[in-house]
Coordinates of C-alpha atoms in Angstrom, one line a residue:
Chain A
M1 CA -24.2 80.2 9.7
I2 CA -26.6 80.4 6.8
R3 CA -28.8 77.5 5.3
F4 CA -31.2 77.8 2.5
D5 CA -33.8 74.9 2.5
R6 CA -35.6 74.5 -0.5
V7 CA -36.3 78.1 -0.9
S8 CA -38.5 79.8 -3.4
K9 CA -39.5 83.5 -3.8
R10 CA -42.1 84.3 -6.0
Y11 CA -43.1 88.1 -6.9
P12 CA -46.3 89.0 -8.1
P13 CA -47.8 88.4 -10.7
G14 CA -46.0 85.1 -10.6
I15 CA -42.4 85.6 -11.4
D16 CA -39.9 83.3 -9.7
A17 CA -36.9 85.1 -8.6
L18 CA -35.7 81.8 -6.7
S19 CA -36.9 78.3 -7.0
H20 CA -36.2 75.4 -4.7
L21 CA -32.9 76.9 -3.7
S22 CA -30.7 74.8 -0.8
F23 CA -27.1 75.6 0.0
E24 CA -25.1 76.2 3.1
V25 CA -22.6 78.8 4.3
A26 CA -20.4 77.6 7.0
E27 CA -19.3 80.1 9.7
G28 CA -16.1 82.1 8.9
E29 CA -16.6 81.0 5.2
L30 CA -16.1 83.6 2.2
A31 CA -18.7 82.8 -0.5
V32 CA -19.7 84.9 -3.5
V33 CA -23.1 84.5 -5.2
C34 CA -22.7 85.1 -8.9
G35 CA -24.6 84.8 -11.9
H36 CA -26.4 87.0 -14.6
S37 CA -28.5 90.2 -13.9
G38 CA -31.9 89.0 -12.6
A39 CA -30.6 85.7 -11.6
G40 CA -31.5 86.3 -8.3
K41 CA -28.7 87.4 -6.2
S42 CA -30.2 90.5 -4.6
T43 CA -33.3 88.6 -3.4
L44 CA -31.1 86.0 -2.0
L45 CA -29.3 88.5 0.3
K46 CA -32.6 90.1 1.1
L47 CA -34.1 86.9 2.1
I48 CA -31.1 86.6 4.8
A49 CA -31.7 89.9 6.2
A50 CA -35.4 89.4 6.1
I51 CA -36.1 92.4 3.9
E52 CA -38.0 89.9 2.0
K53 CA -39.7 86.8 3.0
P54 CA -39.7 83.5 1.1
T55 CA -42.9 82.2 -0.4
G56 CA -41.7 78.7 0.2
G57 CA -39.0 76.7 2.1
A58 CA -37.0 78.2 5.0
V59 CA -34.1 80.5 5.5
L60 CA -31.9 79.7 8.7
V61 CA -29.4 82.4 10.1
G62 CA -27.5 81.1 13.2
G63 CA -30.3 78.3 13.2
Q64 CA -32.9 81.0 13.4
N65 CA -35.9 80.8 10.7
V66 CA -35.9 84.5 9.6
G67 CA -38.7 84.1 7.5
G68 CA -40.9 83.6 10.6
L69 CA -39.4 86.3 12.5
S70 CA -42.2 88.8 13.8
R71 CA -42.0 92.4 13.0
S72 CA -40.7 93.3 16.4
A73 CA -37.8 90.7 16.3
L74 CA -36.6 91.7 12.8
P75 CA -34.5 94.8 14.2
F76 CA -32.4 92.5 16.6
L77 CA -31.8 90.0 13.5
R78 CA -30.6 92.8 11.2
R79 CA -28.3 94.4 14.2
R80 CA -26.2 91.0 14.0
I81 CA -25.8 91.3 10.1
G82 CA -23.7 93.8 8.4
M83 CA -25.0 94.6 5.1
V84 CA -23.7 96.6 2.2
F85 CA -26.5 97.7 -0.2
Q86 CA -26.4 97.9 -3.8
D87 CA -27.5 101.4 -3.8
Q88 CA -25.6 102.0 -0.6
K89 CA -28.3 103.6 1.1
L90 CA -26.1 106.5 2.6
L91 CA -27.8 109.2 4.2
F92 CA -26.8 112.4 2.1
D93 CA -27.7 115.0 4.8
R94 CA -25.2 113.6 7.4
N95 CA -21.3 113.5 7.1
A96 CA -19.4 110.3 6.8
F97 CA -18.8 110.0 10.6
D98 CA -22.6 110.1 11.3
N99 CA -23.5 107.9 8.6
V100 CA -21.4 105.3 10.2
M101 CA -22.3 106.4 13.6
L102 CA -26.1 105.4 12.8
P103 CA -25.9 101.8 13.5
L104 CA -24.1 102.2 16.8
S105 CA -26.7 104.8 17.9
I106 CA -29.8 102.5 16.8
A107 CA -27.8 99.6 18.9
G108 CA -27.6 102.0 21.9
F109 CA -23.9 102.0 22.2
P110 CA -22.5 104.9 24.7
P111 CA -21.5 107.9 22.8
R112 CA -17.8 107.8 23.7
E113 CA -17.2 104.0 22.8
A114 CA -19.3 104.4 19.5
A115 CA -17.1 107.4 18.5
Q116 CA -13.9 105.3 18.8
R117 CA -15.2 102.6 16.9
V118 CA -16.6 104.7 14.2
R119 CA -13.1 106.2 13.6
A120 CA -11.7 102.8 14.0
A121 CA -14.1 101.6 11.1
L122 CA -13.3 104.6 8.8
D123 CA -9.5 104.2 9.3
K124 CA -10.1 100.5 8.2
V125 CA -11.6 101.5 4.9
G126 CA -9.2 104.2 4.3
L127 CA -11.6 107.1 5.3
G128 CA -9.8 108.1 8.5
T129 CA -9.3 111.7 7.3
R130 CA -12.8 112.1 5.7
E131 CA -14.9 111.7 8.6
K132 CA -16.4 115.4 8.2
A133 CA -17.1 115.0 4.5
L134 CA -20.7 114.8 3.2
P135 CA -21.3 111.6 0.9
I136 CA -22.1 113.9 -1.9
A137 CA -18.2 115.1 -1.7
L138 CA -16.8 111.5 -1.8
S139 CA -15.9 109.6 -5.0
G140 CA -17.9 106.3 -6.1
G141 CA -15.1 104.4 -4.6
E142 CA -15.1 106.2 -1.3
Q143 CA -18.9 106.0 -1.0
Q144 CA -18.5 102.4 -1.3
R145 CA -15.9 102.2 1.3
L146 CA -18.1 104.2 3.6
A147 CA -21.0 102.0 3.1
I148 CA -18.7 99.0 4.1
A149 CA -17.4 101.0 7.4
R150 CA -21.3 101.4 8.2
A151 CA -21.8 97.6 7.6
V152 CA -19.0 96.6 9.8
V153 CA -18.9 99.1 12.6
C154 CA -21.2 96.8 14.8
R155 CA -18.6 94.1 14.3
P156 CA -21.2 91.8 12.8
S157 CA -20.4 87.8 12.4
L158 CA -22.1 87.9 9.0
L159 CA -21.4 90.5 6.4
L160 CA -23.6 90.7 3.3
A161 CA -22.6 92.9 0.3
D162 CA -24.7 93.3 -2.8
E163 CA -22.7 94.3 -6.0
P164 CA -19.8 96.1 -3.8
T165 CA -17.7 96.8 -6.8
A166 CA -20.3 97.8 -9.5
H167 CA -19.7 101.2 -11.0
L168 CA -16.1 101.0 -9.7
D169 CA -12.9 101.1 -12.0
T170 CA -10.7 98.0 -11.9
E171 CA -8.2 99.3 -9.4
T172 CA -10.9 100.6 -6.7
A173 CA -12.8 97.4 -7.3
A174 CA -9.6 95.4 -6.2
D175 CA -9.2 97.8 -3.3
V176 CA -12.9 97.4 -1.9
A177 CA -12.5 93.5 -2.6
R178 CA -9.3 93.6 -0.6
I179 CA -11.2 94.9 2.1
F180 CA -13.5 92.0 2.3
H181 CA -10.8 89.6 2.1
E182 CA -9.6 91.3 5.4
F183 CA -12.7 90.8 7.3
H184 CA -12.9 87.2 6.0
Q185 CA -9.2 86.6 7.5
V186 CA -10.5 87.9 11.1
G187 CA -13.3 85.2 11.1
V188 CA -16.3 86.8 9.7
T189 CA -18.6 85.4 7.3
V190 CA -18.7 87.0 4.3
L191 CA -21.5 86.6 1.5
I192 CA -21.0 88.8 -1.8
A193 CA -23.4 89.1 -4.6
T194 CA -21.2 89.8 -7.7
Y195 CA -21.1 89.7 -11.2
D196 CA -17.3 89.7 -11.2
A197 CA -16.2 86.7 -9.1
G198 CA -12.9 87.1 -10.2
L199 CA -12.4 89.8 -7.8
F200 CA -12.4 87.5 -5.1
P201 CA -10.1 84.6 -5.7
G202 CA -10.3 81.6 -3.3
A203 CA -13.8 82.1 -2.5
R204 CA -16.4 79.7 -2.7
R205 CA -18.7 80.1 -5.8
I206 CA -22.4 79.7 -5.5
Q207 CA -23.5 80.1 -9.0
L208 CA -27.3 81.1 -9.8
D209 CA -28.9 81.0 -12.9
H210 CA -32.7 82.0 -13.2
G211 CA -33.2 81.4 -9.4
T212 CA -31.9 78.0 -9.4
L213 CA -28.2 76.7 -8.6
R214 CA -25.9 75.8 -11.4
Chain B
M1 CA -31.2 102.5 31.6
K2 CA -28.1 104.0 30.1
T3 CA -28.9 102.9 26.8
W4 CA -32.4 104.2 27.2
L5 CA -31.0 107.5 28.4
T6 CA -28.5 108.0 25.5
H7 CA -31.6 107.1 22.9
H8 CA -33.8 109.8 24.6
R9 CA -31.0 112.5 24.6
E10 CA -30.1 111.8 21.0
A11 CA -33.8 111.8 19.9
A12 CA -34.4 115.0 21.6
G13 CA -31.3 116.6 19.8
L14 CA -32.5 115.3 16.7
A15 CA -35.9 116.8 17.2
V16 CA -34.2 120.2 18.3
G17 CA -32.1 120.0 15.1
R18 CA -35.3 119.5 13.0
L19 CA -37.0 122.3 14.5
L20 CA -34.0 124.8 14.1
G21 CA -33.4 123.5 10.7
A22 CA -36.5 124.7 9.4
P23 CA -37.0 128.0 11.6
V24 CA -39.8 129.6 9.4
N25 CA -41.9 126.5 9.4
T26 CA -41.2 126.0 13.2
L27 CA -42.2 129.6 13.8
L28 CA -45.4 129.4 12.0
S29 CA -46.4 126.1 13.3
I30 CA -45.7 127.4 17.0
L31 CA -47.7 130.7 16.2
A32 CA -50.6 128.7 14.8
I33 CA -50.9 126.5 17.9
G34 CA -50.0 129.3 20.2
I35 CA -52.8 131.5 18.8
A36 CA -55.3 128.4 19.0
L37 CA -54.6 127.9 22.7
A38 CA -54.4 131.4 23.5
L39 CA -58.3 131.5 23.3
P40 CA -59.1 128.7 26.0
A41 CA -55.9 130.2 28.0
G42 CA -57.3 133.6 28.0
G43 CA -60.7 132.3 28.9
Q44 CA -59.3 130.4 32.0
M45 CA -57.4 133.5 33.0
L46 CA -60.6 135.7 33.0
L47 CA -62.5 132.8 34.5
A48 CA -60.0 132.5 37.4
N49 CA -60.3 136.3 37.8
A50 CA -63.9 136.2 38.3
L51 CA -63.9 133.4 40.7
Q52 CA -61.6 135.5 42.6
V53 CA -63.8 138.2 42.7
A54 CA -66.8 136.3 43.4
G55 CA -64.9 134.4 46.2
T56 CA -64.2 137.7 48.1
T57 CA -67.3 139.8 47.3
S58 CA -70.1 137.1 47.9
S59 CA -70.5 136.8 51.7
T60 CA -73.0 134.3 53.1
P61 CA -76.5 134.8 51.1
Q62 CA -79.0 136.4 53.6
I63 CA -82.5 137.0 53.4
S64 CA -84.1 140.3 54.3
I65 CA -87.7 140.7 55.8
F66 CA -89.1 144.1 55.6
M67 CA -92.2 144.6 57.8
A68 CA -95.3 146.7 56.5
Q69 CA -95.1 150.4 57.0
N70 CA -98.3 150.0 59.3
A71 CA -96.7 147.2 61.2
D72 CA -96.3 148.3 65.0
A73 CA -93.4 147.1 67.7
K74 CA -95.9 144.3 68.5
A75 CA -95.8 142.8 65.3
A76 CA -92.1 143.0 65.0
T77 CA -91.8 141.2 68.2
E78 CA -94.2 138.4 67.1
I79 CA -92.1 137.7 64.2
A80 CA -89.0 137.9 66.1
A81 CA -90.5 135.1 68.4
R82 CA -91.6 133.3 65.3
L83 CA -88.1 133.3 63.9
K84 CA -86.6 132.1 67.2
K85 CA -88.9 129.1 67.1
F86 CA -88.1 128.7 63.5
G87 CA -85.7 125.9 62.5
G88 CA -82.8 126.3 60.2
I89 CA -81.9 129.8 61.2
A90 CA -78.3 130.3 62.2
K91 CA -78.5 134.2 63.0
T92 CA -81.3 137.1 63.2
E93 CA -80.4 140.8 63.1
F94 CA -83.1 143.1 63.9
I95 CA -82.8 146.5 62.4
A96 CA -85.6 148.8 63.8
R97 CA -86.9 151.6 61.4
E98 CA -85.5 154.3 63.8
Q99 CA -82.1 152.9 63.4
T100 CA -82.4 153.0 59.6
L101 CA -83.5 156.5 59.8
T102 CA -80.4 157.6 61.6
R103 CA -78.1 155.7 59.5
M104 CA -79.4 157.0 56.4
K105 CA -79.6 160.6 57.7
A106 CA -75.9 160.3 58.3
S107 CA -75.5 160.1 54.5
Q108 CA -74.6 163.3 53.1
G109 CA -77.1 163.5 49.9
L110 CA -79.9 161.6 51.8
K111 CA -80.4 163.7 54.8
D112 CA -82.4 166.7 53.2
V113 CA -84.5 164.3 51.2
I114 CA -85.3 162.3 54.2
E115 CA -85.9 165.5 56.5
A116 CA -88.3 166.7 53.9
L117 CA -90.5 163.5 54.2
P118 CA -93.4 163.8 56.6
A119 CA -92.6 160.3 58.3
N120 CA -90.1 157.7 58.4
P121 CA -90.2 156.0 55.1
F122 CA -87.9 153.0 56.4
P123 CA -89.8 149.5 57.6
D124 CA -88.5 147.5 60.4
A125 CA -86.3 144.8 59.0
F126 CA -84.8 141.5 60.0
I127 CA -81.9 140.0 58.2
I128 CA -81.6 136.2 58.4
T129 CA -78.7 134.0 58.0
A130 CA -79.7 130.5 57.2
T131 CA -77.7 127.4 58.4
D132 CA -78.2 125.9 55.1
D133 CA -77.7 128.4 52.5
R134 CA -78.2 126.4 49.3
P135 CA -80.5 128.4 47.0
E136 CA -83.1 125.9 47.2
N137 CA -83.3 126.2 50.7
M138 CA -83.2 130.0 50.7
E139 CA -86.1 130.0 48.4
K140 CA -88.1 127.8 50.4
L141 CA -87.3 130.0 53.8
A142 CA -88.1 133.0 51.6
A143 CA -91.5 131.6 50.5
E144 CA -92.2 130.9 54.1
F145 CA -91.5 134.2 55.4
R146 CA -93.7 135.9 52.7
Q147 CA -97.0 134.2 54.3
W148 CA -96.2 135.6 57.7
P149 CA -98.5 138.6 58.9
K150 CA -97.4 142.0 58.4
V151 CA -94.5 141.2 56.3
E152 CA -94.5 143.5 53.4
H153 CA -91.6 142.1 51.3
V154 CA -88.9 139.7 51.4
Q155 CA -85.8 139.9 49.6
L156 CA -83.5 137.0 48.7
D157 CA -80.0 138.5 48.2
S158 CA -78.7 135.1 47.2
A159 CA -80.1 135.9 43.6
W160 CA -77.3 137.9 42.2
V161 CA -75.0 135.1 43.7
R162 CA -77.0 132.5 41.9
R163 CA -76.7 134.6 38.7
L164 CA -73.0 135.0 39.0
D165 CA -72.8 131.3 39.8
A166 CA -74.6 130.5 36.7
L167 CA -72.5 132.7 34.5
L168 CA -69.3 131.2 36.1
R169 CA -70.7 127.8 35.4
L170 CA -71.4 128.8 31.8
G171 CA -67.9 130.3 31.6
R172 CA -66.2 127.3 32.8
T173 CA -68.3 125.1 30.2
A174 CA -67.3 127.5 27.3
V175 CA -63.7 127.6 28.6
L176 CA -63.7 123.6 28.7
L177 CA -65.3 123.5 25.1
L178 CA -63.1 125.9 23.6
G179 CA -60.1 124.0 25.1
L180 CA -61.5 120.7 23.6
L181 CA -62.2 122.2 20.2
L182 CA -58.7 124.0 20.2
G183 CA -56.8 120.9 21.6
T184 CA -58.2 118.9 18.9
G185 CA -56.8 121.5 16.5
L186 CA -53.4 121.3 18.0
V187 CA -53.6 117.5 17.5
A188 CA -54.6 118.1 13.9
I189 CA -51.9 120.8 13.2
T190 CA -48.9 118.3 14.7
F191 CA -50.6 115.5 13.0
N192 CA -49.8 117.1 9.6
T193 CA -46.5 118.6 10.5
I194 CA -45.3 115.4 11.5
R195 CA -46.5 113.6 8.4
M196 CA -44.6 116.3 6.2
Q197 CA -41.5 115.5 8.5
M198 CA -41.7 111.9 8.0
L199 CA -41.8 112.6 4.1
T200 CA -38.7 114.4 4.1
S201 CA -37.2 111.8 6.4
R202 CA -38.1 108.8 4.5
A203 CA -34.6 108.0 3.4
E204 CA -33.5 108.0 7.2
I205 CA -36.3 106.1 8.2
E206 CA -35.9 103.5 5.6
V207 CA -32.0 103.2 6.4
S208 CA -32.6 103.2 10.2
R209 CA -34.9 100.1 9.7
L210 CA -32.5 98.3 7.5
L211 CA -29.8 98.6 10.1
G212 CA -32.1 97.1 12.7
A213 CA -33.9 100.1 14.5
T214 CA -37.1 99.3 16.3
D215 CA -40.3 101.1 15.8
G216 CA -39.7 102.8 19.0
Y217 CA -36.2 104.3 17.9
I218 CA -37.5 105.4 14.8
Q219 CA -40.8 107.2 16.5
R220 CA -38.8 109.0 19.1
P221 CA -37.6 111.9 17.5
F222 CA -41.0 112.5 16.0
L223 CA -42.7 112.5 19.3
Y224 CA -40.1 114.9 20.7
Y225 CA -40.8 117.0 17.8
G226 CA -44.6 116.9 18.2
A227 CA -44.0 117.5 21.9
L228 CA -41.6 120.4 21.6
L229 CA -44.0 122.1 19.0
G230 CA -46.9 121.7 21.4
L231 CA -44.9 123.1 24.1
G232 CA -43.7 126.2 22.1
G233 CA -47.2 126.9 21.2
G234 CA -48.3 126.5 24.7
L235 CA -45.7 129.1 25.7
V236 CA -46.9 131.4 23.2
A237 CA -50.4 131.3 24.2
W238 CA -49.4 131.7 27.8
L239 CA -47.4 135.0 26.8
L240 CA -50.5 136.0 24.7
A241 CA -52.7 135.5 27.7
G242 CA -50.3 137.3 30.0
A243 CA -50.1 140.6 27.3
A244 CA -53.7 140.6 27.1
A245 CA -53.9 140.6 31.1
L246 CA -51.5 143.6 31.2
W247 CA -53.4 145.4 28.4
L248 CA -56.9 144.9 29.9
R249 CA -56.1 145.4 33.3
G250 CA -56.5 149.3 32.9
P251 CA -59.7 149.5 31.1
L252 CA -61.3 146.3 32.8
G253 CA -60.4 147.8 36.4
D254 CA -62.0 150.9 35.3
L255 CA -65.2 149.3 34.2
V256 CA -65.9 147.2 37.0
R257 CA -64.9 149.9 39.5
L258 CA -68.3 151.3 38.5
Y259 CA -69.8 148.3 40.0
E260 CA -67.8 148.8 43.1
I261 CA -65.6 145.9 42.4
N262 CA -61.7 146.2 43.1
L263 CA -60.0 144.1 40.5
V264 CA -56.5 143.9 39.3
L265 CA -56.4 141.4 36.3
Q266 CA -53.9 138.8 37.3
P267 CA -52.3 136.3 34.6
L268 CA -52.6 132.8 34.6
G269 CA -51.7 131.3 38.0
L270 CA -48.9 128.7 38.4
P271 CA -50.9 125.5 38.4
D272 CA -53.0 126.8 35.4
S273 CA -49.7 127.9 33.5
L274 CA -48.3 124.4 34.2
L275 CA -51.5 122.6 32.9
L276 CA -51.4 124.6 29.9
L277 CA -47.9 123.9 28.9
A278 CA -48.2 120.3 30.1
A279 CA -51.5 119.8 27.9
A280 CA -49.8 121.5 25.0
A281 CA -46.9 119.5 25.1
G282 CA -49.1 116.4 25.5
L283 CA -51.2 116.9 22.7
G284 CA -48.5 117.8 20.6
W285 CA -47.1 114.2 21.3
L286 CA -50.4 112.5 20.9
G287 CA -50.8 114.3 17.5
G288 CA -47.3 113.0 16.7
L289 CA -48.2 109.3 17.8
L290 CA -51.5 109.3 16.0
S291 CA -49.6 110.5 12.6
L292 CA -46.8 107.9 13.3
R293 CA -49.4 105.2 13.7
Q294 CA -51.2 106.2 10.4
H295 CA -48.1 106.8 8.3
L296 CA -45.1 104.9 9.6
R297 CA -46.0 101.6 8.2
Q298 CA -46.3 103.0 4.7
A299 CA -43.0 104.7 5.0

């Protein structure tokens, strides 16, 4: 599903976020990328979704070299990937329902079917009764779950999450982690960057240290 | 196809939502565009009315030949014969001096004046309609007739038609120029408005892009926004021009009646109105497109 082939990412002025990184994540696998802050976890996820391009090596997603994708091909890659961002990137002027609707609207789903899917996704993360709420009215844990609902509403085969349990209390974090386990159980490939790998027992660990595998 | 329609409906809805979301801004932008466009729209309206008047008033241009006072019937017959042989003449009408005298006497005010005169003051006259009534040809004919014997005066009554024609041409150029100038203004207004819109929607643009939105998807609501703004401005311009027509109708009618022209000022016709609205919407869209080209890559 995902293959890193001697991937390097260097930010100006010469800071190596990743260097000569090689690993694979098989289809249907649940893997966590862990390491200290600044180890390159976020960069690794961004390379998969082609938000950043590698400065060396190749990143393959489903056999496709995403570093070489043209600007016009990027949207179609991103539609196949569900992503939970570190800062969530919710739209604060839209309610929960409309936030989750956005990816479906982008993909051009017929409104009625899309609405059903949005409700299903909100139910799945336990926000079924909060669809009219604006993100500002949601707690930290609810916002995180809303971000997850938005990431999975298009039923992607690959789910990426960047520190999805940061800033959450232990109980809420475990709750969020359980949601990812559930997606893994129905066959979704899940890759999570986290400082707290203990929340995901049974997941394969990819340990990063200063941009290399340890 | 269905996806395409859904996308367009959503984009239009989003654009309308944004316009209504900031009603004061929207109103001011639409007013600015409307007032800018009212000038060429009003110009076009006046021009259309002038053309209408010119069309009904200017019959075929004619040349009048007046004989000298001392010319006798023989001279007139000679001229008549010459005219008959002369090429390029569609119609010749002879008006004898006695005929003119009788006609003028019929006019109430002139009767006494004419009767006080010792002799018939009117000359024999010919009124010529040429087959080719382009101004150059008419001039040429008039010049020819002037050289004929016993011809006192040749009057080209196409002169005022030419003047009117030149005036209308000038008017048309002025309207076109105004249209270009203020159309550019419209593009500039929407360009800037959409830049502001993009700044306020930066988060939305960024998130949409991360979720796999194409440039087209991101641009669409902004283009609708620009087009709707332009359309609104066009509508305001149309209303302003129409109001001006109603307001000016009385005074302008009184003025031109002094020149024996009957004019009821009409608002913009249907084709002109549609053209105005379409051009306004199109230019608004163009302003949006230019703005997107300029700013989207940075957003």
